[in-house]
């Protein structure tokens, strides 16, 4: 009897709870929102993967015949000799990739970190710009240079822009801009974009770990797993900056133009640089302090491709 009473008393409660289950309007909106984001991400990913063109030219006999027959350079990692003078800012030359269209805004980012009396470097532009003396640009910025003509180089990537060829040659052009006296104490070439911000104390501390007389290509990957899949896990991203030792810069300058000719289908300057490093047999030495932060992912505007710096993630 108690059991029957218990059942009869609980049944209305069970009926109310079960019959009252319904999908509220806010719940439906959340589910639709999640589905929309998921579908959008899948479509975006498939589009990127499907529109990434392989370098068909690399398999043709004509291109293979152009490849140098030299064997790959063997990279021997050596500790920095104890008696050697420690690397400092006077041993580093900066090469900054910039655009004349964005120069008015981007030059302000360079002023944040560049110290003309302590540093050497060049800003490489595609066209001449007006540098006003009253703004203090001449005293607070690196020397401005115009990149060489790259119209003769082939570029077949439909998603990219051929300015990538110009930017990929900045290290070589910076080396050629130095006279024989200036080259004597150069140990490293450091490249970055006009919105890359360097904290030079951190940069120098890391460069001191490596023997500048050996071939080194130092940088870091993107924070995006998808970008690393598409563009390679062995490529230094220029948005975060990267460093090249003097011997490697010399070797690169001797073969880079021929190397660029062999890779017309590559997207940007970073993967062109990495392709030439691969031909030289020099792998990427990864240093996580070269922060590459995506504008698309975080939307921080121009001030987002942080270089070797105290980013939002403090580098220790």
CSV table of C-alpha atoms in Angstrom, one decimal:
chain,number,residue,atom,x,y,z
A,1,UNK,CA,0.0,0.0,0.0
A,2,UNK,CA,2.8,2.3,0.9
A,3,UNK,CA,4.4,1.4,-2.4
A,4,UNK,CA,1.3,2.3,-4.3
A,5,UNK,CA,1.0,5.6,-2.5
A,6,UNK,CA,4.6,6.4,-3.2
A,7,UNK,CA,4.2,5.6,-6.8
A,8,UNK,CA,1.0,7.7,-7.1
A,9,UNK,CA,2.6,10.7,-5.3
A,10,UNK,CA,5.8,10.6,-7.4
A,11,UNK,CA,4.1,10.1,-10.8
A,12,UNK,CA,2.8,13.6,-11.2
A,13,UNK,CA,6.2,15.0,-10.4
A,14,UNK,CA,7.8,12.7,-13.0
A,15,UNK,CA,5.1,13.6,-15.5
A,16,UNK,CA,5.7,17.3,-15.0
A,17,UNK,CA,9.4,17.1,-15.3
A,18,UNK,CA,9.4,14.9,-18.4
A,19,UNK,CA,6.6,16.7,-20.2
A,20,UNK,CA,8.1,20.0,-19.4
A,21,UNK,CA,11.4,19.3,-21.2
A,22,UNK,CA,11.6,21.6,-24.2
A,23,UNK,CA,14.2,23.5,-26.1
A,24,UNK,CA,14.2,27.1,-25.1
A,25,UNK,CA,14.8,29.8,-27.6
A,26,UNK,CA,18.2,30.9,-26.2
A,27,UNK,CA,19.3,27.3,-26.2
A,28,UNK,CA,18.4,26.9,-29.9
A,29,UNK,CA,20.3,30.1,-30.8
A,30,UNK,CA,23.4,28.8,-29.0
A,31,UNK,CA,23.2,25.5,-30.9
A,32,UNK,CA,22.7,27.2,-34.2
A,33,UNK,CA,25.6,29.6,-33.5
A,34,UNK,CA,27.9,26.7,-32.7
A,35,UNK,CA,26.9,24.9,-35.9
A,36,UNK,CA,27.4,28.1,-37.9
A,37,UNK,CA,30.9,28.6,-36.5
A,38,UNK,CA,31.8,25.0,-37.0
A,39,UNK,CA,30.7,24.9,-40.7
A,40,UNK,CA,32.4,28.3,-41.4
A,41,UNK,CA,35.7,27.0,-40.0
A,42,UNK,CA,35.4,23.7,-42.0
A,43,UNK,CA,34.7,25.6,-45.2
A,44,UNK,CA,37.6,28.1,-44.5
A,45,UNK,CA,40.0,25.2,-43.8
A,46,UNK,CA,39.0,23.3,-46.9
A,47,UNK,CA,39.3,26.4,-49.0
A,48,UNK,CA,42.8,27.1,-47.8
A,49,UNK,CA,43.9,23.5,-48.3
A,50,UNK,CA,42.2,23.2,-51.8
A,51,UNK,CA,43.7,26.5,-53.1
A,52,UNK,CA,47.2,25.7,-52.0
A,53,UNK,CA,49.0,25.0,-55.3
A,54,UNK,CA,51.9,22.6,-55.4
A,55,UNK,CA,55.0,23.7,-57.0
A,56,UNK,CA,54.6,21.8,-60.3
A,57,UNK,CA,57.5,23.5,-61.9
A,58,UNK,CA,59.9,21.8,-59.4
A,59,UNK,CA,59.3,18.4,-61.0
A,60,UNK,CA,60.0,19.5,-64.6
A,61,UNK,CA,63.3,18.5,-66.2
A,62,UNK,CA,64.2,22.1,-67.0
A,63,UNK,CA,64.0,23.1,-63.4
A,64,UNK,CA,65.8,20.1,-62.1
A,65,UNK,CA,68.6,20.8,-64.6
A,66,UNK,CA,68.9,24.3,-63.1
A,67,UNK,CA,69.5,23.0,-59.6
A,68,UNK,CA,73.0,23.3,-58.3
A,69,UNK,CA,74.9,20.1,-58.2
A,70,UNK,CA,76.7,21.0,-55.0
A,71,UNK,CA,76.2,18.9,-52.0
A,72,UNK,CA,74.2,20.3,-49.1
A,73,UNK,CA,76.2,22.2,-46.5
A,74,UNK,CA,76.8,20.3,-43.3
A,75,UNK,CA,75.9,22.5,-40.3
A,76,UNK,CA,78.2,21.9,-37.4
A,77,UNK,CA,77.0,23.4,-34.2
A,78,UNK,CA,79.8,24.8,-32.1
A,79,UNK,CA,79.9,26.5,-28.8
A,80,UNK,CA,80.9,30.2,-28.8
A,81,UNK,CA,84.7,30.4,-28.0
A,82,UNK,CA,85.2,31.6,-24.4
A,83,UNK,CA,87.9,34.1,-25.5
A,84,UNK,CA,85.7,35.7,-28.2
A,85,UNK,CA,84.2,39.1,-27.6
A,86,UNK,CA,80.5,38.8,-26.7
A,87,UNK,CA,78.0,39.7,-29.4
A,88,UNK,CA,76.5,43.1,-28.9
A,89,UNK,CA,74.3,45.5,-30.9
A,90,UNK,CA,77.2,46.8,-32.9
A,91,UNK,CA,77.6,43.3,-34.4
A,92,UNK,CA,74.0,43.2,-35.7
A,93,UNK,CA,72.5,44.8,-38.8
A,94,UNK,CA,68.7,45.1,-39.1
A,95,UNK,CA,66.8,44.8,-42.4
A,96,UNK,CA,63.2,46.0,-42.2
A,97,UNK,CA,60.6,45.2,-44.8
A,98,UNK,CA,58.2,48.1,-45.4
A,99,UNK,CA,55.6,49.5,-47.8
A,100,UNK,CA,55.4,53.1,-49.1
A,101,UNK,CA,51.6,53.0,-48.8
A,102,UNK,CA,51.7,52.2,-45.1
A,103,UNK,CA,54.9,54.0,-44.2
A,104,UNK,CA,53.2,57.0,-42.5
A,105,UNK,CA,51.7,54.6,-39.8
A,106,UNK,CA,54.3,51.9,-39.7
A,107,UNK,CA,57.3,54.1,-39.2
A,108,UNK,CA,55.9,54.9,-35.7
A,109,UNK,CA,56.3,51.3,-34.7
A,110,UNK,CA,60.0,51.3,-35.7
A,111,UNK,CA,60.6,54.3,-33.6
A,112,UNK,CA,59.5,52.4,-30.5
A,113,UNK,CA,62.5,50.1,-30.5
A,114,UNK,CA,65.1,51.4,-33.0
A,115,UNK,CA,68.0,53.4,-31.5
A,116,UNK,CA,70.0,55.0,-34.3
A,117,UNK,CA,73.1,55.8,-32.2
A,118,UNK,CA,73.4,52.2,-31.0
A,119,UNK,CA,72.0,50.2,-33.9
A,120,UNK,CA,72.6,49.7,-37.6
A,121,UNK,CA,70.0,48.9,-40.2
A,122,UNK,CA,68.0,49.7,-43.3
A,123,UNK,CA,64.3,50.1,-44.1
A,124,UNK,CA,63.6,48.7,-47.5
A,125,UNK,CA,60.7,50.3,-49.4
A,126,UNK,CA,59.1,49.6,-52.8
A,127,UNK,CA,58.9,53.3,-53.7
A,128,UNK,CA,60.4,56.7,-52.6
A,129,UNK,CA,58.7,58.4,-49.6
A,130,UNK,CA,59.0,61.9,-48.2
A,131,UNK,CA,61.0,62.0,-45.0
A,132,UNK,CA,60.2,65.2,-43.1
A,133,UNK,CA,63.0,66.6,-40.9
A,134,UNK,CA,60.6,68.4,-38.6
A,135,UNK,CA,59.0,65.0,-37.6
A,136,UNK,CA,62.4,63.7,-36.4
A,137,UNK,CA,62.3,60.8,-38.8
A,138,UNK,CA,65.9,61.2,-39.9
A,139,UNK,CA,67.2,61.1,-36.4
A,140,UNK,CA,65.0,58.2,-35.1
A,141,UNK,CA,64.8,55.8,-38.0
A,142,UNK,CA,67.2,53.5,-39.9
A,143,UNK,CA,68.4,54.6,-43.4
A,144,UNK,CA,65.7,54.2,-46.0
A,145,UNK,CA,66.6,52.3,-49.2
A,146,UNK,CA,64.6,51.3,-52.3
A,147,UNK,CA,64.5,47.6,-53.1
A,148,UNK,CA,65.9,46.4,-56.4
A,149,UNK,CA,63.7,45.7,-59.4
A,150,UNK,CA,62.2,42.2,-59.2
A,151,UNK,CA,59.9,42.4,-62.3
A,152,UNK,CA,62.1,39.8,-64.1
A,153,UNK,CA,61.4,37.1,-61.5
A,154,UNK,CA,58.5,34.8,-62.2
A,155,UNK,CA,55.6,34.7,-59.7
A,156,UNK,CA,52.6,32.4,-60.3
A,157,UNK,CA,50.8,32.1,-57.0
A,158,UNK,CA,47.3,33.5,-57.5
A,159,UNK,CA,46.6,34.1,-53.8
A,160,UNK,CA,49.8,36.0,-53.0
A,161,UNK,CA,51.5,39.2,-54.1
A,162,UNK,CA,54.8,39.4,-56.0
A,163,UNK,CA,56.2,41.9,-53.4
A,164,UNK,CA,57.1,38.7,-51.6
A,165,UNK,CA,60.1,38.4,-54.0
A,166,UNK,CA,61.3,41.9,-53.1
A,167,UNK,CA,61.0,41.2,-49.4
A,168,UNK,CA,62.8,37.8,-49.6
A,169,UNK,CA,65.9,39.6,-51.0
A,170,UNK,CA,66.3,42.1,-48.1
A,171,UNK,CA,69.0,40.2,-46.3
A,172,UNK,CA,71.1,39.9,-49.5
A,173,UNK,CA,70.5,43.5,-50.4
A,174,UNK,CA,71.4,44.6,-46.9
A,175,UNK,CA,74.7,42.7,-47.1
A,176,UNK,CA,75.5,44.3,-50.5
A,177,UNK,CA,74.8,47.7,-49.1
A,178,UNK,CA,77.6,47.5,-46.6
A,179,UNK,CA,81.1,48.6,-47.5
A,180,UNK,CA,84.1,46.4,-46.8
A,181,UNK,CA,84.9,48.3,-43.6
A,182,UNK,CA,81.3,47.9,-42.2
A,183,UNK,CA,81.3,44.2,-43.0
A,184,UNK,CA,84.3,43.5,-40.7
A,185,UNK,CA,82.4,43.4,-37.4
A,186,UNK,CA,79.0,42.2,-38.7
A,187,UNK,CA,78.0,38.9,-37.1
A,188,UNK,CA,74.2,38.7,-37.6
A,189,UNK,CA,71.5,40.0,-39.9
A,190,UNK,CA,68.1,40.4,-38.3
A,191,UNK,CA,65.1,40.8,-40.5
A,192,UNK,CA,61.6,41.9,-39.5
A,193,UNK,CA,58.5,43.7,-40.9
A,194,UNK,CA,57.7,47.3,-40.3
A,195,UNK,CA,55.2,46.2,-37.6
A,196,UNK,CA,57.7,43.9,-35.9
A,197,UNK,CA,58.8,45.2,-32.5
A,198,UNK,CA,62.2,44.0,-31.1
A,199,UNK,CA,63.4,44.1,-27.6
A,200,UNK,CA,67.1,44.1,-28.3
A,201,UNK,CA,68.3,43.0,-24.9
A,202,UNK,CA,66.4,39.7,-25.3
A,203,UNK,CA,67.6,39.4,-28.9
A,204,UNK,CA,71.3,39.9,-28.0
A,205,UNK,CA,71.1,37.5,-25.1
A,206,UNK,CA,69.9,34.7,-27.4
A,207,UNK,CA,72.3,35.4,-30.3
A,208,UNK,CA,75.2,35.1,-27.8
A,209,UNK,CA,74.4,31.4,-27.4
A,210,UNK,CA,75.4,30.7,-31.0
A,211,UNK,CA,78.7,30.8,-32.9
A,212,UNK,CA,78.3,33.5,-35.5
A,213,UNK,CA,81.1,32.0,-37.6
A,214,UNK,CA,78.8,29.0,-38.3
A,215,UNK,CA,75.7,29.0,-40.6
A,216,UNK,CA,72.6,29.7,-38.5
A,217,UNK,CA,69.0,30.5,-39.5
A,218,UNK,CA,67.2,31.3,-36.3
A,219,UNK,CA,63.5,32.1,-35.8
A,220,UNK,CA,60.2,30.6,-34.8
A,221,UNK,CA,56.9,29.2,-36.1
A,222,UNK,CA,53.4,30.6,-36.3
A,223,UNK,CA,51.0,30.2,-33.4
A,224,UNK,CA,48.6,28.8,-36.0
A,225,UNK,CA,48.7,25.0,-36.4
A,226,UNK,CA,46.9,25.4,-39.8
A,227,UNK,CA,49.5,27.9,-41.1
A,228,UNK,CA,52.3,25.6,-40.0
A,229,UNK,CA,50.8,22.7,-41.9
A,230,UNK,CA,50.5,24.7,-45.1
A,231,UNK,CA,53.7,26.6,-45.0
A,232,UNK,CA,56.0,24.2,-43.1
A,233,UNK,CA,57.2,23.6,-39.6
A,234,UNK,CA,60.7,24.4,-40.7
A,235,UNK,CA,60.1,28.0,-41.7
A,236,UNK,CA,60.8,31.1,-39.7
A,237,UNK,CA,58.0,33.6,-39.9
A,238,UNK,CA,59.1,37.1,-40.9
A,239,UNK,CA,56.4,38.8,-38.8
A,240,UNK,CA,58.1,37.6,-35.7
A,241,UNK,CA,61.5,38.3,-37.1
A,242,UNK,CA,64.5,36.0,-37.7
A,243,UNK,CA,68.3,36.1,-37.6
A,244,UNK,CA,70.9,34.9,-40.1
A,245,UNK,CA,74.6,34.6,-39.3
A,246,UNK,CA,77.1,36.4,-41.5
A,247,UNK,CA,78.5,33.3,-43.3
A,248,UNK,CA,75.0,32.2,-44.2
A,249,UNK,CA,74.1,35.6,-45.5
A,250,UNK,CA,77.1,35.5,-47.8
A,251,UNK,CA,76.2,32.0,-49.0
A,252,UNK,CA,72.6,33.1,-49.5
A,253,UNK,CA,73.6,36.2,-51.5
A,254,UNK,CA,75.5,34.1,-54.0
A,255,UNK,CA,72.6,31.8,-54.9
A,256,UNK,CA,69.4,33.5,-53.9
A,257,UNK,CA,68.4,35.0,-57.3
A,258,UNK,CA,68.8,31.6,-58.9
A,259,UNK,CA,66.9,30.0,-56.0
A,260,UNK,CA,64.0,32.4,-56.4
A,261,UNK,CA,63.7,31.5,-60.1
A,262,UNK,CA,63.1,27.9,-59.1
A,263,UNK,CA,60.1,28.6,-56.8
A,264,UNK,CA,57.7,30.8,-58.7
A,265,UNK,CA,54.6,29.1,-57.1
A,266,UNK,CA,55.5,29.8,-53.5
A,267,UNK,CA,53.2,32.2,-51.6
A,268,UNK,CA,55.3,34.6,-49.6
A,269,UNK,CA,58.8,35.8,-48.7
A,270,UNK,CA,59.2,33.5,-45.7
A,271,UNK,CA,58.7,30.3,-47.6
A,272,UNK,CA,61.1,31.5,-50.4
A,273,UNK,CA,63.7,32.1,-47.8
A,274,UNK,CA,63.2,28.7,-46.2
A,275,UNK,CA,63.4,27.0,-49.7
A,276,UNK,CA,66.8,28.6,-50.3
A,277,UNK,CA,67.9,27.6,-46.8
A,278,UNK,CA,66.9,24.0,-47.6
A,279,UNK,CA,69.1,24.1,-50.7
A,280,UNK,CA,72.0,25.3,-48.6
A,281,UNK,CA,71.3,22.5,-46.2
A,282,UNK,CA,70.7,24.8,-43.2
A,283,UNK,CA,67.7,23.9,-41.0
A,284,UNK,CA,65.8,26.3,-38.8
A,285,UNK,CA,67.1,26.8,-35.3
A,286,UNK,CA,63.9,27.5,-33.3
A,287,UNK,CA,63.8,30.2,-30.6
A,288,UNK,CA,60.4,30.8,-29.3
A,289,UNK,CA,61.1,34.4,-28.4
A,290,UNK,CA,60.5,35.4,-32.1
A,291,UNK,CA,56.7,35.7,-31.6
A,292,UNK,CA,54.5,35.4,-34.7
A,293,UNK,CA,51.0,36.5,-33.7
A,294,UNK,CA,48.2,36.3,-36.4
A,295,UNK,CA,46.3,39.4,-37.2
A,296,UNK,CA,43.4,37.3,-38.5
A,297,UNK,CA,43.1,35.3,-35.3
A,298,UNK,CA,43.5,38.0,-32.7
A,299,UNK,CA,42.6,41.2,-34.7
A,300,UNK,CA,45.0,43.4,-32.9
A,301,UNK,CA,45.5,45.6,-36.0
A,302,UNK,CA,48.9,46.7,-37.1
A,303,UNK,CA,50.5,46.3,-33.7
A,304,UNK,CA,50.3,42.5,-33.5
A,305,UNK,CA,53.2,40.8,-35.3
A,306,UNK,CA,55.5,41.1,-32.3
A,307,UNK,CA,59.1,40.3,-32.9
A,308,UNK,CA,61.7,39.2,-30.4
A,309,UNK,CA,60.0,41.0,-27.6
A,310,UNK,CA,58.1,41.1,-24.3
A,311,UNK,CA,54.9,40.2,-25.9
A,312,UNK,CA,51.6,39.5,-24.1
A,313,UNK,CA,53.5,36.3,-23.3
A,314,UNK,CA,56.5,37.4,-21.4
A,315,UNK,CA,59.7,35.9,-22.8
A,316,UNK,CA,62.1,34.6,-20.1
